[in-house]
Amino acid sequence: MRVVVVGATGNVGTSVVQALTAEPQVSSVLGLARRLPRWRPDGVEWAAADIASDDLGPHLRGADVVVHLAWLFQPTHDPVLTWRVNALGGIRVFRAAVEAGVPALIHASSVGAYSPGPKDHPVDESWPTDGWPTAGYTREKAYLERVLDGMQAEHPQLRIVRMRPGFIFKREAATEQRRLFAGPLLPNPLARPGLIPLVPDLPGLRFQALHSLDVGEAFRAAVVRPVRGAFNLAADPVLDAAELAQLLGARTVRLPAPAVRAALVTAWQLHLLPASPHLFDAVLRLPILDTTRARDELGWQPRHSSLDAMREFLDGLRDGAGMDTPPLAPSTSGPLRSHEVATGVGVRP
């Protein structure tokens, strides 16, 4: 099989590439990225492509499967730009795959595509995927779900798979995730257990996480198995304030969500924090996922617990860990994180 991975250099992309290179049924992997990496695993070709503007057809012709992972999280202060890249760029990838005659398309959707749901019991893949309308990330993920609905109706022969994972962590992605969600002002040493004294216990703060390598394995299984449709991905246990406090050696403090949100709004408006308060709103409303279908049809079983994934992330954050790809490399932040400051926190990618 020849597989093209669009967005192959980020947190999930590097794990998917690693999983595919170890799969005997996959003979060829082409990684597409806007900025080419120095990381060059054996058996992987690379090509530069911007999904929002470049001709993608030549890269996709002859592929048996296209895996679409590319996503622009920033700038949160410019939702028109993220819409152009994520929503319209995603459509360009899907259409290019159809025009190239690719028989299978695997798309990285998200738990964020789901409509608000219960926190006390899991939902399966039939839960509505209308997202949370004010958050750019969830709005764009939900929109692409509707696009794929139309494509599936128009091209019933096309095998479309949608992966809907929870929050994804690994050590090598820690610097990137700090840069995307916390910004340049967070000191790395704070990730050490015992240095964060309090964890806010907020109504709705209950979510699922998993290790990036386990996500890579799920994508690998979807590449080689004749499956279709959506798959929830998550690991146990479900994380809440108590679990996070134990992980950090902290104690929980009950706080009203409006007060925390007000602080986030102020920090975001002052460009001290890149993560939008609208994403905070969405996180408090995400449902808990039932992963039965992934286990039964993909034969997928996470090897890491959600706590393992969080520990790796915290260790990587403390150590400034990364990989030699532009999204993950610590050098992308610049000396003393000067590049992050110079490009404007939450203003430019």
Coordinates of C-alpha atoms in Angstrom, one line a residue:
M1 CA 0.0 0.0 0.0
R2 CA 1.0 3.6 -0.7
V3 CA -0.1 6.0 2.0
V4 CA 0.0 9.8 1.9
V5 CA 0.0 11.6 5.3
V6 CA -1.1 15.2 5.0
G7 CA 0.2 17.1 8.0
A8 CA 2.9 14.5 8.9
T9 CA 5.2 16.6 11.2
G10 CA 3.0 17.4 14.3
N11 CA 2.0 15.6 17.4
V12 CA -0.2 13.0 15.7
G13 CA 1.5 13.1 12.3
T14 CA 4.9 11.9 13.6
S15 CA 3.2 9.0 15.5
V16 CA 1.1 8.0 12.5
V17 CA 4.3 8.0 10.3
Q18 CA 6.1 5.8 12.9
A19 CA 3.2 3.4 13.0
L20 CA 2.9 3.1 9.2
T21 CA 6.7 2.5 8.7
A22 CA 6.4 -0.5 11.0
E23 CA 3.4 -2.0 9.1
P24 CA 4.3 -4.8 6.6
Q25 CA 1.3 -4.0 4.4
V26 CA 2.5 -0.4 3.8
S27 CA 5.3 -0.2 1.3
S28 CA 5.4 3.5 0.7
V29 CA 4.7 6.6 2.9
L30 CA 4.7 10.2 1.6
G31 CA 4.7 12.9 4.3
L32 CA 3.2 16.2 3.3
A33 CA 3.9 19.3 5.4
R34 CA 4.0 23.1 4.9
R35 CA 7.6 23.1 6.3
L36 CA 9.8 20.1 5.7
P37 CA 11.4 18.4 8.7
R38 CA 15.0 17.4 9.4
W39 CA 13.5 14.2 10.9
R40 CA 13.8 11.5 8.2
P41 CA 12.7 8.1 9.3
D42 CA 13.6 5.2 7.0
G43 CA 11.1 4.5 4.2
V44 CA 9.4 7.9 4.2
E45 CA 9.5 10.4 1.4
W46 CA 8.7 14.1 2.0
A47 CA 7.2 16.9 0.0
A48 CA 6.3 20.5 0.9
A49 CA 2.7 21.5 0.4
D50 CA 0.3 24.1 1.8
I51 CA -3.2 22.7 1.9
A52 CA -4.8 26.1 1.6
S53 CA -3.1 27.1 -1.7
D54 CA -0.9 24.4 -3.4
D55 CA -1.9 21.9 -6.0
L56 CA -2.3 18.7 -4.0
G57 CA -3.2 16.4 -6.9
P58 CA 0.3 15.3 -8.0
H59 CA 1.1 14.3 -4.4
L60 CA -2.0 12.1 -4.0
R61 CA -2.1 10.3 -7.3
G62 CA -1.4 6.6 -7.0
A63 CA -2.1 6.6 -3.2
D64 CA -4.2 3.8 -1.7
V65 CA -5.0 5.8 1.4
V66 CA -4.8 9.5 2.2
V67 CA -4.6 10.4 5.9
H68 CA -5.5 14.0 6.6
L69 CA -4.1 15.4 9.8
A70 CA -3.1 19.0 8.9
W71 CA -4.5 21.6 11.3
L72 CA -3.7 25.2 12.2
F73 CA -4.5 25.9 15.9
Q74 CA -3.3 29.5 15.9
P75 CA -4.0 32.4 15.5
T76 CA -7.1 32.4 17.8
H77 CA -7.5 36.1 17.2
D78 CA -7.9 35.6 13.4
P79 CA -10.7 33.0 12.9
V80 CA -10.9 33.8 9.2
L81 CA -7.3 32.5 8.7
T82 CA -7.9 29.3 10.7
W83 CA -11.2 28.8 8.8
R84 CA -9.4 29.2 5.4
V85 CA -6.7 26.7 6.4
N86 CA -8.7 24.2 8.4
A87 CA -12.1 24.2 6.8
L88 CA -11.4 25.3 3.3
G89 CA -8.0 23.6 3.2
G90 CA -9.6 20.4 4.5
I91 CA -12.1 20.5 1.6
R92 CA -9.3 21.0 -0.8
V93 CA -7.6 17.8 0.5
F94 CA -10.8 15.8 0.3
R95 CA -11.6 17.0 -3.3
A96 CA -8.0 16.3 -4.4
A97 CA -8.2 12.8 -3.0
V98 CA -11.4 12.2 -5.0
E99 CA -10.1 13.7 -8.2
A100 CA -6.9 11.6 -7.8
G101 CA -9.0 8.4 -7.5
V102 CA -7.8 7.6 -4.0
P103 CA -10.0 4.7 -2.7
A104 CA -9.7 5.5 1.0
L105 CA -9.6 8.8 3.1
I106 CA -9.0 8.9 6.8
H107 CA -9.7 12.2 8.5
A108 CA -8.6 13.3 12.0
S109 CA -11.7 14.7 13.5
S110 CA -11.9 15.1 17.3
V111 CA -14.0 14.9 20.4
G112 CA -14.3 18.6 19.8
A113 CA -16.6 17.8 16.9
Y114 CA -19.3 16.5 19.2
S115 CA -22.2 18.6 20.5
P116 CA -22.3 19.1 24.3
G117 CA -22.9 15.8 26.1
P118 CA -23.0 13.9 29.3
K119 CA -20.0 13.7 31.8
D120 CA -21.4 10.8 33.8
H121 CA -21.7 8.2 31.1
P122 CA -20.0 7.7 27.6
V123 CA -21.6 8.3 24.2
D124 CA -20.9 6.3 21.1
E125 CA -20.2 7.6 17.5
S126 CA -23.9 8.3 16.9
W127 CA -23.8 11.4 19.2
P128 CA -24.5 14.6 17.2
T129 CA -21.4 16.3 15.8
D130 CA -22.4 20.0 15.8
G131 CA -19.4 21.1 18.0
W132 CA -19.5 24.2 20.2
P133 CA -20.3 27.1 17.9
T134 CA -18.2 29.9 19.4
A135 CA -14.9 28.0 19.5
G136 CA -13.0 28.0 16.2
Y137 CA -11.5 24.6 16.7
T138 CA -14.8 22.8 17.4
R139 CA -16.7 24.8 14.8
E140 CA -14.2 23.8 12.1
K141 CA -14.1 20.2 13.1
A142 CA -17.9 20.0 13.0
Y143 CA -18.1 21.7 9.6
L144 CA -15.7 19.1 8.1
E145 CA -17.9 16.3 9.5
R146 CA -20.8 17.8 7.4
V147 CA -18.5 18.0 4.4
L148 CA -17.7 14.4 4.7
D149 CA -21.4 13.5 5.1
G150 CA -21.9 15.1 1.7
M151 CA -18.9 13.4 0.1
Q152 CA -20.0 10.0 1.4
A153 CA -23.4 10.4 -0.2
E154 CA -21.9 11.6 -3.5
H155 CA -19.1 9.0 -3.6
P156 CA -20.4 5.9 -1.9
Q157 CA -17.5 3.9 -3.2
L158 CA -15.0 6.0 -1.3
R159 CA -14.0 4.5 2.1
I160 CA -14.2 7.4 4.6
V161 CA -13.0 7.0 8.1
R162 CA -13.2 9.7 10.8
M163 CA -11.1 9.4 13.9
R164 CA -12.5 11.3 17.0
P165 CA -9.8 11.2 19.7
G166 CA -9.8 12.9 23.1
F167 CA -6.8 15.1 24.1
I168 CA -3.6 13.7 22.7
F169 CA -0.2 13.9 24.5
K170 CA 3.4 12.7 24.2
R171 CA 6.7 13.9 25.6
E172 CA 8.0 15.1 22.2
A173 CA 4.9 17.3 21.7
A174 CA 5.2 19.1 25.0
T175 CA 6.9 22.3 23.7
E176 CA 4.5 22.6 20.8
Q177 CA 1.5 22.3 23.1
R178 CA 2.9 24.7 25.6
R179 CA 3.4 27.2 22.7
L180 CA -0.1 26.7 21.3
F181 CA -2.2 26.7 24.5
A182 CA -0.2 28.3 27.3
G183 CA 2.2 30.7 25.5
P184 CA 5.6 32.0 26.2
L185 CA 5.0 33.1 29.8
L186 CA 4.7 29.7 31.4
P187 CA 7.9 28.6 33.1
N188 CA 8.9 25.0 32.3
P189 CA 9.9 24.2 35.9
L190 CA 6.3 24.7 37.0
A191 CA 5.5 21.3 35.4
R192 CA 7.2 19.6 38.4
P193 CA 4.9 17.9 40.9
G194 CA 4.5 20.0 44.0
L195 CA 5.2 23.4 42.4
I196 CA 1.6 23.9 41.4
P197 CA -0.3 24.0 44.7
L198 CA -3.9 24.2 43.4
V199 CA -6.0 22.6 40.7
P200 CA -9.4 24.4 40.1
D201 CA -12.3 22.0 40.5
L202 CA -14.7 23.4 37.9
P203 CA -18.2 22.1 37.0
G204 CA -17.7 20.1 33.8
L205 CA -13.9 19.7 34.1
R206 CA -14.0 16.0 33.2
F207 CA -12.2 14.9 30.0
Q208 CA -10.3 12.0 28.3
A209 CA -6.8 11.8 27.1
L210 CA -4.5 9.3 25.4
H211 CA -1.0 8.9 24.1
S212 CA -0.1 10.0 20.6
L213 CA 1.6 6.6 19.8
D214 CA -1.7 4.9 20.6
V215 CA -3.5 7.3 18.2
G216 CA -0.9 6.4 15.6
E217 CA -1.7 2.7 16.1
A218 CA -5.4 3.4 15.6
F219 CA -4.7 5.2 12.3
R220 CA -2.5 2.4 11.2
A221 CA -5.2 -0.2 11.8
A222 CA -7.7 2.0 9.9
V223 CA -5.3 2.1 6.9
V224 CA -5.0 -1.6 6.6
R225 CA -8.5 -2.8 7.7
P226 CA -11.6 -2.3 5.4
V227 CA -13.4 -0.2 8.0
R228 CA -15.6 2.8 7.4
G229 CA -17.2 5.5 9.5
A230 CA -16.3 7.1 12.8
F231 CA -14.2 5.8 15.7
N232 CA -13.9 7.3 19.2
L233 CA -10.4 7.1 20.7
A234 CA -9.6 7.5 24.4
A235 CA -7.8 5.9 27.3
D236 CA -8.7 5.2 30.9
P237 CA -9.2 6.7 33.4
V238 CA -11.4 9.7 32.7
L239 CA -9.5 12.8 34.1
D240 CA -11.0 15.3 36.5
A241 CA -9.7 17.8 39.0
A242 CA -9.0 15.0 41.6
E243 CA -6.9 12.9 39.1
L244 CA -5.0 16.0 38.0
A245 CA -4.3 17.1 41.6
Q246 CA -2.9 13.7 42.5
L247 CA -0.7 13.8 39.4
L248 CA 0.6 17.2 40.3
G249 CA 0.9 16.7 44.0
A250 CA -1.6 19.5 44.5
R251 CA -5.0 20.0 46.1
T252 CA -8.3 20.8 44.5
V253 CA -10.1 24.1 45.1
R254 CA -13.7 24.5 44.0
L255 CA -14.1 27.6 41.8
P256 CA -17.0 29.0 39.8
A257 CA -16.4 28.6 36.1
P258 CA -17.5 32.2 35.3
A259 CA -14.6 33.6 37.4
V260 CA -12.0 31.4 35.8
R261 CA -13.4 32.2 32.3
A262 CA -13.2 36.0 33.1
A263 CA -9.6 35.6 33.9
L264 CA -9.0 33.7 30.7
V265 CA -10.8 36.3 28.7
T266 CA -8.6 39.1 30.1
A267 CA -5.4 37.1 29.5
W268 CA -6.4 36.3 25.9
Q269 CA -7.5 39.9 25.1
L270 CA -4.2 41.2 26.4
H271 CA -2.3 38.6 24.3
L272 CA -0.8 36.9 27.4
L273 CA -2.5 33.6 26.5
P274 CA -2.9 32.1 23.1
A275 CA -5.8 29.7 23.9
S276 CA -9.2 31.2 23.4
P277 CA -11.7 31.3 26.2
H278 CA -14.2 29.9 23.7
L279 CA -12.1 26.7 23.8
F280 CA -12.5 26.6 27.6
D281 CA -16.3 26.8 27.1
A282 CA -16.2 23.9 24.7
V283 CA -14.0 21.7 27.0
L284 CA -16.4 22.0 29.9
R285 CA -19.2 20.7 27.6
L286 CA -17.4 17.8 25.8
P287 CA -19.0 14.4 26.2
I288 CA -17.2 11.3 27.5
L289 CA -16.5 8.8 24.7
D290 CA -17.3 5.2 24.4
T291 CA -14.5 3.4 22.5
T292 CA -16.1 0.0 22.0
R293 CA -16.2 0.3 18.3
A294 CA -12.5 1.1 17.9
R295 CA -11.7 -1.9 20.1
D296 CA -14.0 -4.3 18.2
E297 CA -13.5 -3.2 14.6
L298 CA -9.9 -1.9 14.7
G299 CA -8.6 -4.3 17.2
W300 CA -7.3 -1.3 19.0
Q301 CA -6.3 -1.2 22.7
P302 CA -4.4 1.7 24.1
R303 CA -1.0 0.7 25.6
H304 CA -0.8 3.8 27.8
S305 CA -3.2 5.1 30.3
S306 CA -4.4 8.7 30.2
L307 CA -2.3 9.3 33.3
D308 CA 0.8 7.9 31.5
A309 CA 0.2 10.3 28.6
M310 CA -0.2 13.2 31.0
R311 CA 3.0 12.3 32.9
E312 CA 4.9 12.1 29.7
F313 CA 3.6 15.5 28.7
L314 CA 4.6 17.1 32.0
D315 CA 8.0 15.5 31.9
G316 CA 8.5 16.8 28.4
L317 CA 7.3 20.2 29.4
R318 CA 9.7 20.4 32.3
D319 CA 12.6 19.3 30.0
G320 CA 11.6 21.4 27.0
A321 CA 11.3 18.3 24.9
G322 CA 10.6 18.1 21.2
M323 CA 11.4 16.5 17.9
D324 CA 13.3 17.7 14.8
T325 CA 10.2 18.9 12.9
P326 CA 9.1 22.5 12.7
P327 CA 5.9 22.1 14.8
L328 CA 7.6 20.1 17.5
A329 CA 11.2 21.5 17.6
P330 CA 12.0 23.7 20.7
S331 CA 14.1 25.9 18.4
T332 CA 10.9 27.0 16.7
S333 CA 10.2 29.2 19.8
G334 CA 13.5 31.1 19.3
P335 CA 16.0 32.1 21.9
L336 CA 14.2 32.9 25.2
R337 CA 10.9 32.2 23.2
S338 CA 11.5 35.4 21.3
H339 CA 9.9 34.1 18.1
E340 CA 6.6 33.4 20.0
V341 CA 6.6 37.0 21.3
A342 CA 7.6 38.5 18.0
T343 CA 4.8 36.8 16.1
G344 CA 2.2 37.9 18.6
V345 CA 0.6 35.6 21.1
G346 CA -2.6 34.3 19.5
V347 CA -2.2 36.7 16.5
R348 CA -0.2 34.9 13.9
P349 CA 0.7 31.2 13.5

